[in-house]
Amino acid sequence: MRILLLDKNHPLITEQLLAKNFILEEDFTSSYDEVCGKIQNYDGVIIRSRIPLDQNFLEKASNLKFIARVGAGMENIDIPVAEKLRIQLINSPEGNRDSVAEHVVGMLLILMNRLFIASNEVKNGIWLREENRGDELLGKTVGLIGYGNMGKATAKRLSGFGCKVVFHDILPNLSDEFATQVSLDELKEKAEVLSLHIPMTEATHYLVDAGFINEMKNDFYFVNTARGKNVETKCLVEALKSGKVKGACLDVLEYEKASFENLELENEDLQYLLASGKVIVTPHIAGWTHQSKEKLAQVIVDKIIASFC
């Protein structure tokens, strides 16, 4: 099988697939149109986020048997068209679930204990103790929306901090020793911390908007390591200003490029988030550790070999 690799990933992908006699070609620079012009020559494609695999692309990929995304989200693939064309879709959420879970906990600890603010103050000769009194995770009810690989890994860690973890998911009967499944209404009733672990779909676009925020009974901390467009930013900013959202940990932003490589626009809402002491922002790196880079790649290789060897 001939496989086209469109993004740089861990070298084990190349090493292990070559050892299984796959024929590989790397192309990390060609444009969308250039790739469309040759995609019919390949049986498989391995991607991250650089090029969208839309209907036009997939219809030109007349010999494509699989698409493997090194990561969790699949929104840059036209899934209905791929399924209609019987192209197998492969992803690797198992590979970076631990990285995402640790990032969630890390951001919450930094935000709730004012660690970044206090550290910068001391480095600038300011010694404030009462003003930097923290807020403990212990005893808080954390609500997770989505209980797949990321949600479960996050619940496992938060339960170790003495949190009560509840979650809502579209699939039934997912409760385990780390978290209890509840209705969305019950989650809004109980949660003091809210964390998103959902894909980007039509149903989840702007899931967290003004209505959602106002339906939360408690003032709450908010965490998003899922997708930026799961949240309507202007509504989050208003809630931060009013105090309904006590603080926000954002690894993803509504204003990211589709490739996640940078921001595509700036506005007053983004400037507020970047300037606020109540907000931590990281550049879409929750799933990016040295360990997850290898694990993501290994999961992809294992799935390809299982299906095509």
Tab-separated table of C-alpha atoms in Angstrom:
chain	number	residue	atom	x	y	z
A	1	MET	CA	0.000	0.000	0.000
A	2	ARG	CA	1.138	3.522	-0.838
A	3	ILE	CA	0.720	6.000	2.020
A	4	LEU	CA	1.096	9.800	1.873
A	5	LEU	CA	2.258	11.567	5.051
A	6	LEU	CA	1.141	15.207	5.013
A	7	ASP	CA	2.423	16.366	8.416
A	8	LYS	CA	5.546	15.788	10.472
A	9	ASN	CA	5.065	13.270	13.264
A	10	HIS	CA	7.196	10.965	15.382
A	11	PRO	CA	9.650	9.019	13.185
A	12	LEU	CA	8.403	5.682	14.528
A	13	ILE	CA	5.507	5.936	12.069
A	14	THR	CA	7.879	5.811	9.116
A	15	GLU	CA	10.195	3.250	10.696
A	16	GLN	CA	7.497	0.762	11.656
A	17	LEU	CA	5.376	1.059	8.516
A	18	LEU	CA	8.420	0.662	6.263
A	19	ALA	CA	9.292	-2.466	8.234
A	20	LYS	CA	5.848	-3.819	7.294
A	21	ASN	CA	6.508	-3.112	3.589
A	22	PHE	CA	4.236	-0.101	3.191
A	23	ILE	CA	5.425	2.405	0.586
A	24	LEU	CA	5.635	5.887	2.118
A	25	GLU	CA	5.938	9.384	0.697
A	26	GLU	CA	6.364	12.473	2.863
A	27	ASP	CA	5.015	15.818	1.660
A	28	PHE	CA	4.969	18.542	4.292
A	29	THR	CA	4.887	21.579	2.005
A	30	SER	CA	2.567	21.066	-0.979
A	31	SER	CA	-0.606	23.133	-1.110
A	32	TYR	CA	-4.125	21.750	-0.933
A	33	ASP	CA	-4.473	21.934	-4.728
A	34	GLU	CA	-1.147	20.223	-5.300
A	35	VAL	CA	-2.060	17.354	-2.987
A	36	CYS	CA	-5.479	17.024	-4.619
A	37	GLY	CA	-3.697	16.613	-7.933
A	38	LYS	CA	-1.884	13.478	-6.841
A	39	ILE	CA	-3.998	11.953	-4.049
A	40	GLN	CA	-5.462	9.354	-6.426
A	41	ASN	CA	-2.065	7.626	-6.333
A	42	TYR	CA	-2.336	6.654	-2.676
A	43	ASP	CA	-4.120	3.977	-0.652
A	44	GLY	CA	-3.771	5.794	2.649
A	45	VAL	CA	-3.023	9.235	4.068
A	46	ILE	CA	-1.679	10.202	7.486
A	47	ILE	CA	-2.484	13.734	8.643
A	48	ARG	CA	-2.629	16.144	11.539
A	49	SER	CA	-4.364	19.440	10.658
A	50	ARG	CA	-2.468	21.146	7.822
A	51	ILE	CA	-4.812	20.283	4.939
A	52	PRO	CA	-8.621	19.872	5.089
A	53	LEU	CA	-9.930	16.624	3.641
A	54	ASP	CA	-13.197	17.983	2.298
A	55	GLN	CA	-15.611	16.524	-0.250
A	56	ASN	CA	-13.577	17.761	-3.218
A	57	PHE	CA	-10.404	16.186	-1.815
A	58	LEU	CA	-12.050	12.874	-0.996
A	59	GLU	CA	-13.762	12.535	-4.346
A	60	LYS	CA	-10.387	12.925	-6.060
A	61	ALA	CA	-8.889	10.260	-3.765
A	62	SER	CA	-10.291	7.421	-5.842
A	63	ASN	CA	-8.028	4.741	-4.367
A	64	LEU	CA	-7.990	5.890	-0.754
A	65	LYS	CA	-8.702	3.123	1.739
A	66	PHE	CA	-7.953	4.927	4.984
A	67	ILE	CA	-7.316	8.302	6.593
A	68	ALA	CA	-5.292	8.276	9.808
A	69	ARG	CA	-5.232	11.422	11.937
A	70	VAL	CA	-2.491	11.602	14.535
A	71	GLY	CA	-4.696	13.121	17.218
A	72	ALA	CA	-8.254	12.967	18.464
A	73	GLY	CA	-10.412	15.498	16.594
A	74	MET	CA	-11.647	14.650	13.098
A	75	GLU	CA	-13.368	17.920	12.172
A	76	ASN	CA	-10.969	18.620	9.279
A	77	ILE	CA	-12.350	15.519	7.522
A	78	ASP	CA	-15.730	15.412	5.768
A	79	ILE	CA	-16.794	12.316	7.676
A	80	PRO	CA	-20.133	11.633	5.901
A	81	VAL	CA	-18.424	11.711	2.507
A	82	ALA	CA	-15.563	9.512	3.728
A	83	GLU	CA	-18.027	6.990	5.104
A	84	LYS	CA	-20.055	7.030	1.877
A	85	LEU	CA	-16.847	6.312	-0.044
A	86	ARG	CA	-16.015	3.525	2.434
A	87	ILE	CA	-12.782	5.138	3.532
A	88	GLN	CA	-11.741	3.880	6.959
A	89	LEU	CA	-11.176	6.654	9.508
A	90	ILE	CA	-8.500	6.172	12.159
A	91	ASN	CA	-7.550	8.501	15.023
A	92	SER	CA	-5.587	8.194	18.251
A	93	PRO	CA	-7.273	9.822	21.273
A	94	GLU	CA	-5.716	7.138	23.468
A	95	GLY	CA	-2.317	8.659	22.737
A	96	ASN	CA	-2.724	12.070	24.362
A	97	ARG	CA	-5.457	11.551	26.947
A	98	ASP	CA	-2.954	11.558	29.811
A	99	SER	CA	-1.311	14.716	28.527
A	100	VAL	CA	-4.661	16.509	28.292
A	101	ALA	CA	-5.723	15.359	31.754
A	102	GLU	CA	-2.522	16.608	33.357
A	103	HIS	CA	-2.844	19.921	31.515
A	104	VAL	CA	-6.376	20.394	32.877
A	105	VAL	CA	-5.238	19.803	36.448
A	106	GLY	CA	-2.138	21.945	35.987
A	107	MET	CA	-4.089	24.927	34.675
A	108	LEU	CA	-6.656	24.673	37.457
A	109	LEU	CA	-3.980	24.555	40.149
A	110	ILE	CA	-2.184	27.553	38.665
A	111	LEU	CA	-5.394	29.568	38.303
A	112	MET	CA	-7.064	28.711	41.595
A	113	ASN	CA	-3.896	29.197	43.635
A	114	ARG	CA	-2.794	32.329	41.756
A	115	LEU	CA	0.616	30.735	41.214
A	116	PHE	CA	1.518	32.589	38.034
A	117	ILE	CA	0.376	35.947	39.400
A	118	ALA	CA	2.101	35.513	42.782
A	119	SER	CA	5.342	34.314	41.200
A	120	ASN	CA	5.513	37.292	38.855
A	121	GLU	CA	4.766	39.663	41.724
A	122	VAL	CA	7.590	38.297	43.872
A	123	LYS	CA	9.991	38.463	40.935
A	124	ASN	CA	9.071	42.143	40.618
A	125	GLY	CA	9.615	42.872	44.309
A	126	ILE	CA	5.960	42.618	45.374
A	127	TRP	CA	5.176	40.450	48.439
A	128	LEU	CA	1.412	39.958	48.849
A	129	ARG	CA	0.075	37.084	50.920
A	130	GLU	CA	-3.570	37.764	51.725
A	131	GLU	CA	-4.233	39.016	48.204
A	132	ASN	CA	-2.937	35.710	46.828
A	133	ARG	CA	-4.897	33.374	49.070
A	134	GLY	CA	-5.815	30.322	47.001
A	135	ASP	CA	-8.930	28.234	46.445
A	136	GLU	CA	-8.690	24.452	46.942
A	137	LEU	CA	-9.823	21.776	44.524
A	138	LEU	CA	-10.543	19.480	47.474
A	139	GLY	CA	-14.273	18.997	47.964
A	140	LYS	CA	-15.383	20.751	44.799
A	141	THR	CA	-17.816	19.208	42.341
A	142	VAL	CA	-16.301	19.089	38.859
A	143	GLY	CA	-18.603	18.692	35.871
A	144	LEU	CA	-17.199	17.178	32.691
A	145	ILE	CA	-19.011	17.357	29.375
A	146	GLY	CA	-17.874	14.381	27.350
A	147	TYR	CA	-16.603	11.144	28.862
A	148	GLY	CA	-14.403	9.577	26.236
A	149	ASN	CA	-10.666	9.111	26.523
A	150	MET	CA	-9.953	12.680	27.648
A	151	GLY	CA	-12.854	12.932	30.062
A	152	LYS	CA	-12.069	9.643	31.764
A	153	ALA	CA	-8.386	10.456	32.175
A	154	THR	CA	-9.278	13.850	33.638
A	155	ALA	CA	-11.802	12.357	36.065
A	156	LYS	CA	-9.226	9.851	37.287
A	157	ARG	CA	-6.805	12.604	38.220
A	158	LEU	CA	-9.367	14.949	39.740
A	159	SER	CA	-10.806	12.187	41.900
A	160	GLY	CA	-7.337	11.925	43.434
A	161	PHE	CA	-7.632	15.549	44.550
A	162	GLY	CA	-10.774	14.750	46.526
A	163	CYS	CA	-13.157	16.201	43.959
A	164	LYS	CA	-16.616	14.828	43.310
A	165	VAL	CA	-16.711	14.332	39.543
A	166	VAL	CA	-19.928	14.185	37.550
A	167	PHE	CA	-20.240	14.100	33.779
A	168	HIS	CA	-22.703	14.306	30.914
A	169	ASP	CA	-22.300	12.300	27.729
A	170	ILE	CA	-24.555	11.442	24.789
A	171	LEU	CA	-23.823	7.738	25.344
A	172	PRO	CA	-25.491	5.985	28.315
A	173	ASN	CA	-24.143	3.893	31.202
A	174	LEU	CA	-20.585	5.234	31.362
A	175	SER	CA	-20.246	5.771	35.111
A	176	ASP	CA	-17.149	4.278	36.743
A	177	GLU	CA	-15.182	4.519	39.979
A	178	PHE	CA	-13.956	8.025	39.105
A	179	ALA	CA	-17.136	9.815	37.992
A	180	THR	CA	-20.934	9.597	37.949
A	181	GLN	CA	-23.036	10.185	34.849
A	182	VAL	CA	-25.800	12.776	35.234
A	183	SER	CA	-28.179	14.719	33.022
A	184	LEU	CA	-26.988	18.032	31.639
A	185	ASP	CA	-29.475	19.810	33.902
A	186	GLU	CA	-28.073	18.062	36.980
A	187	LEU	CA	-24.532	18.921	35.952
A	188	LYS	CA	-25.520	22.586	35.670
A	189	GLU	CA	-27.097	22.333	39.114
A	190	LYS	CA	-24.049	20.862	40.856
A	191	ALA	CA	-20.831	21.809	39.092
A	192	GLU	CA	-18.397	24.299	40.607
A	193	VAL	CA	-15.798	23.580	37.918
A	194	LEU	CA	-16.740	22.874	34.299
A	195	SER	CA	-14.410	21.184	31.812
A	196	LEU	CA	-15.127	20.377	28.156
A	197	HIS	CA	-14.013	17.104	26.517
A	198	ILE	CA	-16.096	17.019	23.349
A	199	PRO	CA	-15.469	17.006	19.587
A	200	MET	CA	-16.317	19.883	17.273
A	201	THR	CA	-19.638	19.142	15.559
A	202	GLU	CA	-22.718	21.090	14.564
A	203	ALA	CA	-24.289	20.070	17.869
A	204	THR	CA	-21.340	21.261	19.964
A	205	HIS	CA	-20.642	24.533	18.136
A	206	TYR	CA	-21.147	27.294	20.724
A	207	LEU	CA	-22.424	24.742	23.225
A	208	VAL	CA	-21.286	27.079	25.980
A	209	ASP	CA	-23.087	30.324	25.249
A	210	ALA	CA	-24.897	32.927	27.343
A	211	GLY	CA	-27.863	30.634	27.935
A	212	PHE	CA	-25.683	27.752	29.080
A	213	ILE	CA	-23.655	29.958	31.402
A	214	ASN	CA	-26.738	31.528	32.951
A	215	GLU	CA	-28.205	28.067	33.603
A	216	MET	CA	-25.225	27.142	35.792
A	217	LYS	CA	-26.422	27.432	39.397
A	218	ASN	CA	-23.016	28.155	40.909
A	219	ASP	CA	-20.376	30.657	39.998
A	220	PHE	CA	-17.767	28.369	38.453
A	221	TYR	CA	-14.287	27.878	37.046
A	222	PHE	CA	-14.210	26.985	33.358
A	223	VAL	CA	-11.709	24.807	31.468
A	224	ASN	CA	-11.572	24.191	27.723
A	225	THR	CA	-9.038	21.818	26.201
A	226	ALA	CA	-11.469	20.619	23.502
A	227	ARG	CA	-12.107	23.041	20.627
A	228	GLY	CA	-12.273	26.826	20.687
A	229	LYS	CA	-15.560	27.010	18.820
A	230	ASN	CA	-17.275	24.914	21.500
A	231	VAL	CA	-17.482	28.251	23.355
A	232	GLU	CA	-18.938	31.604	22.310
A	233	THR	CA	-16.086	33.799	23.446
A	234	LYS	CA	-18.024	37.036	23.858
A	235	CYS	CA	-20.386	35.267	26.276
A	236	LEU	CA	-17.469	33.870	28.272
A	237	VAL	CA	-15.923	37.336	28.499
A	238	GLU	CA	-19.167	38.824	29.795
A	239	ALA	CA	-19.414	36.050	32.394
A	240	LEU	CA	-15.829	36.681	33.524
A	241	LYS	CA	-16.572	40.389	33.877
A	242	SER	CA	-19.732	39.714	35.896
A	243	GLY	CA	-18.083	37.100	38.112
A	244	LYS	CA	-20.358	34.263	37.030
A	245	VAL	CA	-17.226	32.586	35.685
A	246	LYS	CA	-14.664	32.893	38.476
A	247	GLY	CA	-11.768	32.091	36.163
A	248	ALA	CA	-11.036	30.369	32.866
A	249	CYS	CA	-8.337	27.964	31.690
A	250	LEU	CA	-8.217	27.995	27.905
A	251	ASP	CA	-5.921	25.826	25.818
A	252	VAL	CA	-8.044	26.454	22.723
A	253	LEU	CA	-9.566	29.621	21.323
A	254	GLU	CA	-12.423	30.397	18.984
A	255	TYR	CA	-10.065	32.512	16.902
A	256	GLU	CA	-7.532	29.815	15.992
A	257	LYS	CA	-6.769	28.939	12.396
A	258	ALA	CA	-8.181	25.636	11.190
A	259	SER	CA	-4.647	24.221	11.300
A	260	PHE	CA	-4.340	25.304	14.974
A	261	GLU	CA	-0.962	26.843	14.120
A	262	ASN	CA	-1.817	30.401	15.153
A	263	LEU	CA	-4.627	32.897	15.663
A	264	GLU	CA	-6.458	34.090	12.579
A	265	LEU	CA	-7.914	37.278	14.075
A	266	GLU	CA	-7.761	39.520	17.107
A	267	ASN	CA	-10.542	41.520	18.733
A	268	GLU	CA	-11.535	43.124	22.047
A	269	ASP	CA	-12.741	39.838	23.539
A	270	LEU	CA	-9.427	38.136	22.824
A	271	GLN	CA	-7.522	41.113	24.232
A	272	TYR	CA	-9.566	40.868	27.428
A	273	LEU	CA	-8.715	37.172	27.818
A	274	LEU	CA	-5.027	37.802	27.240
A	275	ALA	CA	-4.914	40.685	29.733
A	276	SER	CA	-7.080	39.242	32.503
A	277	GLY	CA	-5.549	37.823	35.663
A	278	LYS	CA	-8.559	35.510	35.846
A	279	VAL	CA	-7.616	33.707	32.630
A	280	ILE	CA	-4.840	31.294	31.697
A	281	VAL	CA	-4.270	30.799	27.964
A	282	THR	CA	-1.996	28.204	26.362
A	283	PRO	CA	-1.388	27.668	22.613
A	284	HIS	CA	-3.342	24.441	21.968
A	285	ILE	CA	-0.699	22.286	23.673
A	286	ALA	CA	-2.726	20.255	26.183
A	287	GLY	CA	-2.150	17.140	24.118
A	288	TRP	CA	1.481	17.987	23.297
A	289	THR	CA	4.028	16.346	25.554
A	290	HIS	CA	7.179	14.489	24.584
A	291	GLN	CA	5.450	11.298	25.696
A	292	SER	CA	2.185	11.938	23.848
A	293	LYS	CA	3.992	12.596	20.562
A	294	GLU	CA	5.302	9.046	20.674
A	295	LYS	CA	2.103	7.501	22.018
A	296	LEU	CA	-0.080	9.193	19.400
A	297	ALA	CA	2.135	7.849	16.643
A	298	GLN	CA	2.259	4.347	18.101
A	299	VAL	CA	-1.521	4.127	18.363
A	300	ILE	CA	-1.853	5.139	14.699
A	301	VAL	CA	0.727	2.587	13.548
A	302	ASP	CA	-0.865	-0.195	15.594
A	303	LYS	CA	-4.303	0.536	14.125
A	304	ILE	CA	-3.034	0.681	10.544
A	305	ILE	CA	-1.140	-2.592	10.924
A	306	ALA	CA	-4.140	-4.263	12.574
A	307	SER	CA	-6.397	-3.288	9.657
A	308	PHE	CA	-4.108	-3.696	6.647
A	309	CYS	CA	-1.487	-6.352	7.448
